CSV table of C-alpha atoms (C1' of nucleotides) in Angstrom, one decimal:
chain,number,residue,atom,x,y,z
A,1457,MET,CA,120.8,101.6,101.1
A,1458,THR,CA,121.6,98.0,100.6
A,1459,SER,CA,120.5,95.7,103.1
A,1460,ASP,CA,123.6,93.6,102.9
A,1461,ASP,CA,125.2,95.7,105.9
A,1462,SER,CA,122.4,95.5,108.2
A,1463,PRO,CA,122.7,93.9,111.4
A,1464,ASN,CA,120.5,90.9,110.5
A,1465,ALA,CA,122.4,90.3,107.4
A,1466,PRO,CA,123.0,86.6,106.6
A,1467,VAL,CA,126.2,85.0,107.7
A,1468,ARG,CA,128.6,83.9,105.3
A,1469,THR,CA,127.9,80.0,105.4
A,1470,VAL,CA,124.6,80.2,103.9
A,1471,ARG,CA,123.8,79.1,100.5
A,1472,ALA,CA,124.0,81.7,97.8
A,1473,ASP,CA,120.4,81.3,96.6
A,1474,VAL,CA,119.3,81.5,100.3
A,1475,ARG,CA,120.9,85.0,100.8
A,1476,ARG,CA,119.5,85.9,97.4
A,1477,ASN,CA,116.1,84.9,98.5
A,1478,ARG,CA,116.1,86.8,101.6
A,1479,ALA,CA,117.4,90.2,99.9
A,1480,ARG,CA,114.8,89.8,97.4
A,1481,LEU,CA,112.2,89.3,99.8
A,1482,ILE,CA,113.2,92.3,101.7
A,1483,ALA,CA,113.4,94.5,98.6
A,1484,ALA,CA,109.9,93.3,97.5
A,1485,ALA,CA,108.4,94.2,101.1
A,1486,ARG,CA,109.8,97.4,101.1
A,1487,GLU,CA,108.0,98.0,97.7
A,1488,MET,CA,105.0,96.6,98.6
A,1489,PHE,CA,104.9,98.4,102.2
A,1490,GLN,CA,105.7,101.6,100.7
A,1491,ARG,CA,102.7,101.2,98.3
A,1492,ASP,CA,100.1,99.4,100.4
A,1493,GLY,CA,101.3,100.0,104.2
A,1494,ALA,CA,102.4,97.5,106.6
A,1495,GLY,CA,99.3,95.4,106.2
A,1496,ALA,CA,100.1,94.6,102.3
A,1497,SER,CA,99.6,91.3,101.1
A,1498,LEU,CA,102.3,88.8,102.1
A,1499,GLU,CA,101.4,86.6,99.0
A,1500,GLY,CA,101.9,89.7,97.0
A,1501,VAL,CA,105.6,90.3,98.5
A,1502,ALA,CA,106.4,86.7,97.8
A,1503,ARG,CA,105.0,87.0,94.2
A,1504,LEU,CA,107.0,90.2,93.6
A,1505,ALA,CA,110.4,88.7,95.2
A,1506,GLY,CA,109.9,85.8,92.7
A,1507,VAL,CA,109.8,83.1,95.4
A,1508,GLY,CA,107.1,80.7,96.9
A,1509,ILE,CA,105.0,81.9,99.7
A,1510,GLY,CA,106.2,79.1,101.9
A,1511,THR,CA,109.9,80.8,101.3
A,1512,LEU,CA,108.6,83.8,102.7
A,1513,TYR,CA,107.3,82.1,105.8
A,1514,ARG,CA,110.6,80.1,106.2
A,1515,HIS,CA,112.7,83.3,106.3
A,1516,PHE,CA,110.1,85.5,108.3
A,1517,PRO,CA,107.8,83.6,110.3
A,1518,THR,CA,105.6,86.7,111.2
A,1519,ARG,CA,104.9,89.8,109.5
A,1520,GLN,CA,106.5,91.6,112.4
A,1521,ASP,CA,109.8,89.7,111.5
A,1522,LEU,CA,109.7,91.1,108.0
A,1523,LEU,CA,109.0,94.7,109.2
A,1524,GLU,CA,111.9,94.4,111.7
A,1525,ALA,CA,114.2,93.5,108.8
A,1526,LEU,CA,113.4,96.9,107.0
A,1527,LEU,CA,113.6,98.7,110.4
A,1528,ALA,CA,116.9,97.4,111.0
A,1529,ASP,CA,118.2,99.5,108.1
A,1530,ALA,CA,116.6,102.5,109.3
A,1531,TYR,CA,117.9,101.9,112.7
A,1532,GLY,CA,121.3,101.6,111.2
A,1533,GLU,CA,121.2,105.1,109.6
A,1534,LEU,CA,119.7,106.6,112.9
A,1535,ALA,CA,122.3,105.2,115.0
A,1536,GLU,CA,124.9,106.7,112.8
A,1537,ARG,CA,123.2,109.9,113.1
A,1538,ALA,CA,123.0,109.8,116.9
A,1539,ARG,CA,126.9,109.3,117.0
A,1540,GLU,CA,127.3,112.3,115.1
A,1541,LEU,CA,124.9,114.5,117.1
A,1542,ALA,CA,126.4,113.0,120.4
A,1543,GLU,CA,129.5,115.4,119.7
A,1544,SER,CA,127.3,118.6,119.4
A,1545,PRO,CA,128.3,121.3,122.2
A,1546,SER,CA,124.4,121.5,122.7
A,1547,PRO,CA,123.0,118.1,123.7
A,1548,GLY,CA,119.8,119.2,124.5
A,1549,ASP,CA,119.1,120.5,120.8
A,1550,ALA,CA,121.1,117.6,119.6
A,1551,LEU,CA,118.5,115.3,121.0
A,1552,LEU,CA,115.7,117.0,119.9
A,1553,GLU,CA,117.0,117.2,116.4
A,1554,TRP,CA,117.8,113.4,116.5
A,1555,LEU,CA,114.2,112.7,117.8
A,1556,ARG,CA,112.8,114.4,114.6
A,1557,ALA,CA,115.0,112.3,112.5
A,1558,PHE,CA,113.6,109.3,114.4
A,1559,VAL,CA,110.2,110.1,113.8
A,1560,SER,CA,110.8,110.6,110.3
A,1561,GLY,CA,112.9,107.8,109.8
A,1562,ILE,CA,110.2,105.2,111.3
A,1563,THR,CA,107.5,106.8,109.1
A,1564,ALA,CA,108.4,105.6,105.5
A,1565,PHE,CA,104.9,104.0,105.4
A,1566,PRO,CA,101.8,103.4,107.4
A,1567,GLY,CA,102.2,101.0,110.0
A,1568,MET,CA,105.8,101.1,110.2
A,1569,ALA,CA,105.9,103.4,113.5
A,1570,ALA,CA,103.8,100.8,115.3
A,1571,ALA,CA,106.1,98.2,114.3
A,1572,ALA,CA,108.9,100.0,115.6
A,1573,VAL,CA,107.3,100.8,119.0
A,1574,VAL,CA,106.7,96.9,119.1
A,1575,SER,CA,110.5,96.3,118.1
A,1576,LEU,CA,111.6,98.9,120.6
A,1577,GLY,CA,109.7,97.7,123.7
A,1578,GLY,CA,109.5,93.9,122.8
A,1579,GLU,CA,111.5,91.4,124.9
A,1580,ARG,CA,113.6,90.1,122.1
A,1581,GLY,CA,113.9,93.8,120.2
A,1582,GLU,CA,117.4,92.4,118.7
A,1583,ALA,CA,116.7,94.7,115.7
A,1584,SER,CA,116.6,97.9,117.8
A,1585,ARG,CA,119.8,97.6,120.0
A,1586,PRO,CA,122.2,99.2,117.9
A,1587,LEU,CA,119.6,102.1,117.9
A,1588,ARG,CA,119.1,102.0,121.6
A,1589,GLU,CA,122.7,102.0,122.3
A,1590,ALA,CA,123.6,104.9,120.2
A,1591,ALA,CA,120.8,107.0,121.3
A,1592,ALA,CA,121.9,106.4,125.1
A,1593,VAL,CA,125.0,108.2,124.5
A,1594,LEU,CA,123.3,111.1,123.3
A,1595,PHE,CA,120.4,111.0,125.6
A,1596,ASP,CA,123.0,110.8,128.6
A,1597,ARG,CA,125.0,113.8,127.5
A,1598,ALA,CA,121.7,115.6,127.2
A,1599,GLY,CA,120.8,114.4,130.9
A,1600,GLU,CA,124.2,115.5,132.1
A,1601,SER,CA,124.0,118.9,130.7
A,1602,GLY,CA,120.5,119.4,132.5
A,1603,ALA,CA,118.4,119.4,129.4
A,1604,VAL,CA,116.3,116.4,130.4
A,1605,PRO,CA,114.5,116.3,133.4
A,1606,PRO,CA,116.1,113.9,136.2
A,1607,GLY,CA,114.7,110.6,136.3
A,1608,THR,CA,113.5,110.4,132.6
A,1609,ALA,CA,113.9,107.1,130.9
A,1610,LEU,CA,115.3,106.9,127.4
A,1611,GLY,CA,112.6,104.0,126.8
A,1612,ASP,CA,109.9,106.5,127.7
A,1613,VAL,CA,111.3,109.2,125.4
A,1614,LEU,CA,111.6,106.6,122.6
A,1615,ARG,CA,108.0,105.3,123.1
A,1616,LEU,CA,106.6,108.7,123.3
A,1617,ALA,CA,108.2,109.8,120.1
A,1618,GLY,CA,107.0,106.6,118.6
A,1619,GLY,CA,103.4,107.4,119.7
A,1620,ILE,CA,103.9,110.8,117.8
A,1621,ALA,CA,104.9,108.9,114.7
A,1622,THR,CA,102.3,106.6,114.9
A,1623,VAL,CA,99.5,109.5,115.0
A,1624,THR,CA,101.2,111.7,112.3
A,1625,GLU,CA,102.7,109.2,109.8
A,1626,ARG,CA,100.8,110.9,107.0
A,1627,ASP,CA,101.4,114.4,108.2
A,1628,PRO,CA,105.1,115.3,108.7
A,1629,GLU,CA,104.2,119.0,109.8
A,1630,ALA,CA,102.0,117.6,112.6
A,1631,ALA,CA,105.0,115.4,113.5
A,1632,ASP,CA,107.0,118.5,113.8
A,1633,ARG,CA,104.4,120.1,115.9
A,1634,LEU,CA,103.7,117.5,118.2
A,1635,LEU,CA,107.3,116.7,118.8
A,1636,SER,CA,108.1,120.5,119.7
A,1637,LEU,CA,105.0,120.4,121.9
A,1638,ALA,CA,106.1,117.2,123.8
A,1639,ALA,CA,109.5,118.7,124.0
A,1640,ALA,CA,108.8,122.0,125.6
A,1641,GLY,CA,105.7,120.5,127.7
A,1642,MET,CA,102.1,120.8,127.2
A,1643,ILE,CA,101.4,122.0,130.6
A,1644,PRO,CA,105.1,122.8,132.0
A,1645,GLY,CA,103.9,123.8,135.5
A,1646,ALA,CA,101.1,121.4,136.3
A,1647,ALA,CA,101.7,118.9,139.3
A,1648,ALA,CA,103.3,115.8,137.5
A,1649,ALA,CA,101.9,113.1,139.9
A,1650,PRO,CA,98.5,111.6,139.3
A,1651,ARG,CA,95.6,111.5,141.7
B,361,MET,CA,76.2,103.4,130.7
B,362,THR,CA,73.2,102.6,128.2
B,363,SER,CA,73.8,103.7,124.7
B,364,ASP,CA,70.3,105.3,124.4
B,365,ASP,CA,71.5,108.7,125.6
B,366,SER,CA,74.5,108.9,123.3
B,367,PRO,CA,74.6,111.5,120.6
B,368,ASN,CA,74.0,109.2,117.7
B,369,ALA,CA,71.0,107.6,119.4
B,370,PRO,CA,68.1,106.9,116.9
B,371,VAL,CA,65.5,109.3,116.3
B,372,ARG,CA,62.2,108.4,117.6
B,373,THR,CA,60.4,107.6,114.3
B,374,VAL,CA,62.5,104.5,113.6
B,375,ARG,CA,60.7,101.3,114.0
B,376,ALA,CA,61.3,99.4,117.1
B,377,ASP,CA,63.1,96.6,115.8
B,378,VAL,CA,65.7,98.6,113.9
B,379,ARG,CA,66.4,100.6,117.2
B,380,ARG,CA,66.6,97.1,119.0
B,381,ASN,CA,69.0,95.9,116.3
B,382,ARG,CA,71.4,98.7,116.6
B,383,ALA,CA,71.4,98.6,120.4
B,384,ARG,CA,72.1,94.9,120.3
B,385,LEU,CA,74.9,95.4,117.7
B,386,ILE,CA,76.5,98.0,119.8
B,387,ALA,CA,76.3,95.8,123.0
B,388,ALA,CA,77.7,92.8,121.2
B,389,ALA,CA,80.7,94.8,119.5
B,390,ARG,CA,81.5,96.2,122.9
B,391,GLU,CA,81.7,92.6,124.2
B,392,MET,CA,83.7,91.2,121.1
B,393,PHE,CA,86.0,94.3,120.9
B,394,GLN,CA,86.7,94.0,124.6
B,395,ARG,CA,87.8,90.3,124.1
B,396,ASP,CA,89.6,90.5,120.7
B,397,GLY,CA,90.5,94.0,120.2
B,398,ALA,CA,88.9,96.4,117.5
B,399,GLY,CA,89.8,93.9,114.6
B,400,ALA,CA,87.5,91.3,116.2
B,401,SER,CA,85.4,89.4,113.5
B,402,LEU,CA,82.4,91.3,112.3
B,403,GLU,CA,80.7,88.2,111.6
B,404,GLY,CA,81.2,87.3,115.3
B,405,VAL,CA,79.5,90.6,116.3
B,406,ALA,CA,76.3,90.0,114.2
B,407,ARG,CA,76.1,86.4,115.5
B,408,LEU,CA,76.5,87.5,119.0
B,409,ALA,CA,73.9,90.5,118.4
B,410,GLY,CA,71.6,87.7,116.9
B,411,VAL,CA,71.3,89.5,113.4
B,412,GLY,CA,72.4,88.7,109.8
B,413,ILE,CA,75.7,90.2,108.9
B,414,GLY,CA,73.7,92.4,106.2
B,415,THR,CA,72.2,94.2,109.3
B,416,LEU,CA,75.5,94.9,110.7
B,417,TYR,CA,76.6,96.5,107.6
B,418,ARG,CA,73.4,98.5,107.0
B,419,HIS,CA,73.8,100.1,110.3
B,420,PHE,CA,77.5,100.4,110.3
B,421,PRO,CA,79.0,100.6,106.7
B,422,THR,CA,82.6,100.6,108.1
B,423,ARG,CA,84.3,99.3,111.2
B,424,GLN,CA,85.3,102.7,112.3
B,425,ASP,CA,81.5,103.6,112.2
B,426,LEU,CA,80.9,100.8,114.6
B,427,LEU,CA,83.7,102.0,116.8
B,428,GLU,CA,82.5,105.5,116.8
B,429,ALA,CA,79.3,104.3,118.3
B,430,LEU,CA,81.2,103.1,121.1
B,431,LEU,CA,83.5,106.0,121.4
B,432,ALA,CA,80.5,108.3,121.4
B,433,ASP,CA,79.7,106.8,124.7
B,434,ALA,CA,83.2,107.2,126.2
B,435,TYR,CA,83.2,110.9,124.7
B,436,GLY,CA,79.9,111.7,126.4
B,437,GLU,CA,81.6,110.7,130.1
B,438,LEU,CA,84.8,112.4,129.1
B,439,ALA,CA,82.7,115.8,128.0
B,440,GLU,CA,80.9,115.7,131.5
B,441,ARG,CA,84.3,115.4,133.2
B,442,ALA,CA,85.7,118.3,131.4
B,443,ARG,CA,82.7,120.3,132.4
B,444,GLU,CA,83.3,119.5,136.0
B,445,LEU,CA,87.0,120.0,136.0
B,446,ALA,CA,86.5,123.6,134.1
B,447,GLU,CA,85.3,124.9,137.6
B,448,SER,CA,88.7,124.1,139.2
B,449,PRO,CA,90.6,126.9,140.6
B,450,SER,CA,93.8,125.3,138.9
B,451,PRO,CA,93.2,124.8,135.4
B,452,GLY,CA,96.6,123.6,134.3
B,453,ASP,CA,96.4,120.8,137.0
B,454,ALA,CA,92.8,120.3,136.0
B,455,LEU,CA,93.8,119.9,132.3
B,456,LEU,CA,96.3,117.2,133.0
B,457,GLU,CA,93.9,115.3,135.1
B,458,TRP,CA,91.3,115.5,132.4
B,459,LEU,CA,94.1,114.0,129.8
B,460,ARG,CA,94.7,111.2,132.2
B,461,ALA,CA,90.9,110.4,131.8
B,462,PHE,CA,91.0,110.9,128.4
B,463,VAL,CA,93.9,108.6,127.9
B,464,SER,CA,92.2,106.1,129.8
B,465,GLY,CA,88.7,106.5,128.5
B,466,ILE,CA,90.0,105.6,124.8
B,467,THR,CA,92.0,102.6,125.7
B,468,ALA,CA,89.2,100.1,126.9
B,469,PHE,CA,90.6,97.7,124.2
B,470,PRO,CA,93.4,97.4,121.9
B,471,GLY,CA,92.5,99.6,118.9
B,472,MET,CA,90.3,101.8,120.4
B,473,ALA,CA,92.8,104.7,120.7
B,474,ALA,CA,93.8,104.4,117.0
B,475,ALA,CA,89.9,104.7,116.3
B,476,ALA,CA,89.9,107.6,118.7
B,477,VAL,CA,92.7,109.5,116.8
B,478,VAL,CA,90.7,109.1,113.4
B,479,SER,CA,87.5,110.2,115.0
B,480,LEU,CA,89.3,113.1,116.4
B,481,GLY,CA,91.1,114.1,113.4
B,482,GLY,CA,88.6,113.2,110.6
B,483,GLU,CA,86.6,115.7,108.5
B,484,ARG,CA,83.3,114.3,109.5
B,485,GLY,CA,84.1,113.6,113.2
B,486,GLU,CA,80.5,114.0,114.3
B,487,ALA,CA,81.1,111.7,117.4
B,488,SER,CA,84.0,113.9,118.8
B,489,ARG,CA,82.2,117.2,118.6
B,490,PRO,CA,80.7,117.3,122.0
B,491,LEU,CA,84.0,116.2,123.5
B,492,ARG,CA,85.8,118.9,121.6
B,493,GLU,CA,83.5,121.6,122.7
B,494,ALA,CA,83.7,120.7,126.5
B,495,ALA,CA,87.5,119.9,126.3
B,496,ALA,CA,87.8,123.6,124.8
B,497,VAL,CA,86.6,125.3,127.6
B,498,LEU,CA,88.8,123.3,130.1
B,499,PHE,CA,91.7,124.2,127.7
B,500,ASP,CA,90.8,127.8,127.3
B,501,ARG,CA,90.8,128.4,130.7
B,502,ALA,CA,94.4,126.6,131.2
B,503,GLY,CA,95.7,128.9,128.3
B,504,GLU,CA,94.4,132.1,130.2
B,505,SER,CA,95.9,131.2,133.3
B,506,GLY,CA,99.3,130.7,131.5
B,507,ALA,CA,99.6,126.8,132.1
B,508,VAL,CA,99.7,126.0,128.4
B,509,PRO,CA,102.3,127.6,126.1
B,510,PRO,CA,101.1,130.5,123.9
B,511,GLY,CA,99.9,129.3,120.5
B,512,THR,CA,99.2,125.6,121.5
B,513,ALA,CA,96.3,124.1,119.6
B,514,LEU,CA,93.8,121.9,121.5
B,515,GLY,CA,93.6,119.6,118.5
B,516,ASP,CA,97.4,119.1,118.8
B,517,VAL,CA,97.2,118.4,122.5
B,518,LEU,CA,94.5,115.8,122.0
B,519,ARG,CA,96.3,114.2,119.1
B,520,LEU,CA,99.4,114.0,121.4
B,521,ALA,CA,97.4,112.4,124.1
B,522,GLY,CA,95.9,110.0,121.6
B,523,GLY,CA,99.4,109.0,120.5
B,524,ILE,CA,100.2,108.3,124.1
B,525,ALA,CA,97.0,106.2,124.5
B,526,THR,CA,97.9,104.1,121.2
B,527,VAL,CA,101.4,103.1,122.4
B,528,THR,CA,100.4,102.3,126.1
B,529,GLU,CA,97.0,100.7,125.7
B,530,ARG,CA,98.2,97.7,127.5
B,531,ASP,CA,100.3,99.5,130.0
B,532,PRO,CA,98.2,102.1,132.2
B,533,GLU,CA,101.4,103.0,134.2
B,534,ALA,CA,103.4,103.6,131.1
B,535,ALA,CA,100.5,105.8,129.9
B,536,ASP,CA,100.8,107.9,133.1
B,537,ARG,CA,104.6,108.2,132.9
B,538,LEU,CA,104.5,109.3,129.1
B,539,LEU,CA,101.9,111.8,129.7
B,540,SER,CA,103.8,113.2,132.9
B,541,LEU,CA,106.6,113.6,130.5
B,542,ALA,CA,104.8,115.1,127.7
B,543,ALA,CA,103.2,117.5,130.2
B,544,ALA,CA,106.5,118.5,131.9
B,545,GLY,CA,108.5,118.4,128.6
B,546,MET,CA,111.1,115.9,127.6
B,547,ILE,CA,113.4,118.8,126.6
B,548,PRO,CA,112.2,121.8,128.2
B,549,GLY,CA,114.9,124.3,127.3
B,550,ALA,CA,115.6,123.1,123.7
B,551,ALA,CA,115.3,125.2,120.8
B,552,ALA,CA,111.7,124.3,119.4
B,553,ALA,CA,112.0,125.3,115.7
B,554,PRO,CA,113.2,122.5,113.4
B,555,ARG,CA,116.4,122.8,111.3
C,422,DA,C1',118.6,72.1,103.5
C,423,DC,C1',115.6,74.7,101.2
C,424,DC,C1',111.9,75.4,98.1
C,425,DT,C1',107.1,75.2,96.0
C,426,DG,C1',102.3,75.9,95.8
C,427,DA,C1',98.2,73.4,96.5
C,428,DA,C1',94.8,73.0,100.1
C,429,DC,C1',92.5,74.6,104.3
C,430,DA,C1',90.5,77.7,107.1
C,431,DC,C1',88.7,82.1,107.7
C,432,DC,C1',86.9,86.6,107.0
C,433,DG,C1',85.2,90.9,104.7
C,434,DT,C1',81.5,92.5,101.7
C,435,DT,C1',77.7,92.3,98.5
C,436,DC,C1',73.2,91.7,96.9
C,437,DA,C1',69.1,89.1,95.3
C,438,DA,C1',65.2,87.0,97.7
C,439,DG,C1',62.3,87.6,101.3
C,440,DT,C1',59.2,89.8,105.0
D,989,DA,C1',62.1,99.6,104.9
D,990,DC,C1',64.4,96.6,106.6
D,991,DC,C1',66.4,91.8,107.2
D,992,DT,C1',68.8,87.6,105.8
D,993,DG,C1',72.5,84.5,104.6
D,994,DA,C1',74.3,82.5,100.5
D,995,DA,C1',77.7,83.6,97.4
D,996,DC,C1',81.9,85.6,95.9
D,997,DA,C1',86.7,87.4,96.6
D,998,DC,C1',90.7,87.3,98.9
D,999,DC,C1',94.2,86.4,102.1
D,1000,DG,C1',96.9,83.9,105.9
D,1001,DT,C1',99.3,79.9,107.1
D,1002,DT,C1',100.6,74.9,106.9
D,1003,DC,C1',102.7,71.0,105.0
D,1004,DA,C1',103.4,67.0,101.6
D,1005,DA,C1',106.2,66.6,97.7
D,1006,DG,C1',109.9,67.8,95.2
D,1007,DT,C1',114.9,69.5,94.3
DNA sequence: ACCTGAACACCGTTCAAGT
DNA sequence: ACCTGAACACCGTTCAAGT
């Protein structure tokens, strides 16, 4: 729950007040984003954190950087869940169950899922590395057991789940339905190739 | 191509300058959104249309209203395409082909797909009515032929396709891959029920 | 090194005045 | 009826001064 264990926690050589400012900014951002969505006023975040707006920009040059600091915590929990589920005797079911947790975990506030899609697909994408590595184990087991169609890429599965999360962020029941639909297939027998 | 045949075209009793202003605003919005995305400056749209900003707000009280005027044109073309494809002897393939056209048609600029998801799911959703009615015929034929799993709702199919469009708006090849994946099923044999 | 917050730029939205 | 655009409010971002 605290952000000190997250992958982008400060290294130990930094000044105490710097580390404290960073933690306060993250806590304030979580509160503001949960209330107003990912577009919440950054000035408001700085005010709530009790620091100047310049300090916010020093720590997080872009809004996406701030969002990724929050995502990193969610990713940590989801990576842990993936490791647990990788032991399941039914890898296909386990993958689907994890995808439900993934969608749920990246929809804590409006706009979070869109930021997740950026962080998962981006070139830098440092924040999502642990998530992708843990998910890969689960995904590979599902593939070996034949639960996933040959040639399917994990990146596409995550992006598809991210898309579902993006359009259902206010409606968890719809998220479940769309995920079931995409898992089972909307048109299972159709010719896959376009044109 | 012109917007005079769109479902929200002005009725014939309005003053000529009002109709002209409306058409100019839509043309200007199309140009600005294509260049800068759905978040383009509304002041810039009004300037390009050669009208005051107040006139823009009188015609389109919200940004979503303006976006839906553009979507209405795309929906008209997609409805026509659905009517053609409803005659296909292979309704499942036809539905998938139409979904590709749908995703492509609502990604003319960044942010268009998100507006489409709102217009498809919203309570008012006037703009999307013709689209949904034409798609329903195609969808029902696919259902009758057994190409779509029993109990599947068209609204969920459209929302899922909208989600794919949202996360692939800059990458048409990814859109094709994700659509194929969701059509065939990510995990075809997994237990569908959560928990 | 880091923090502060004033200053600048820009945009959304309203509404009194005009036609 | 409709149009205009000044006026207001608000926010993002930078950077000179301070510690």
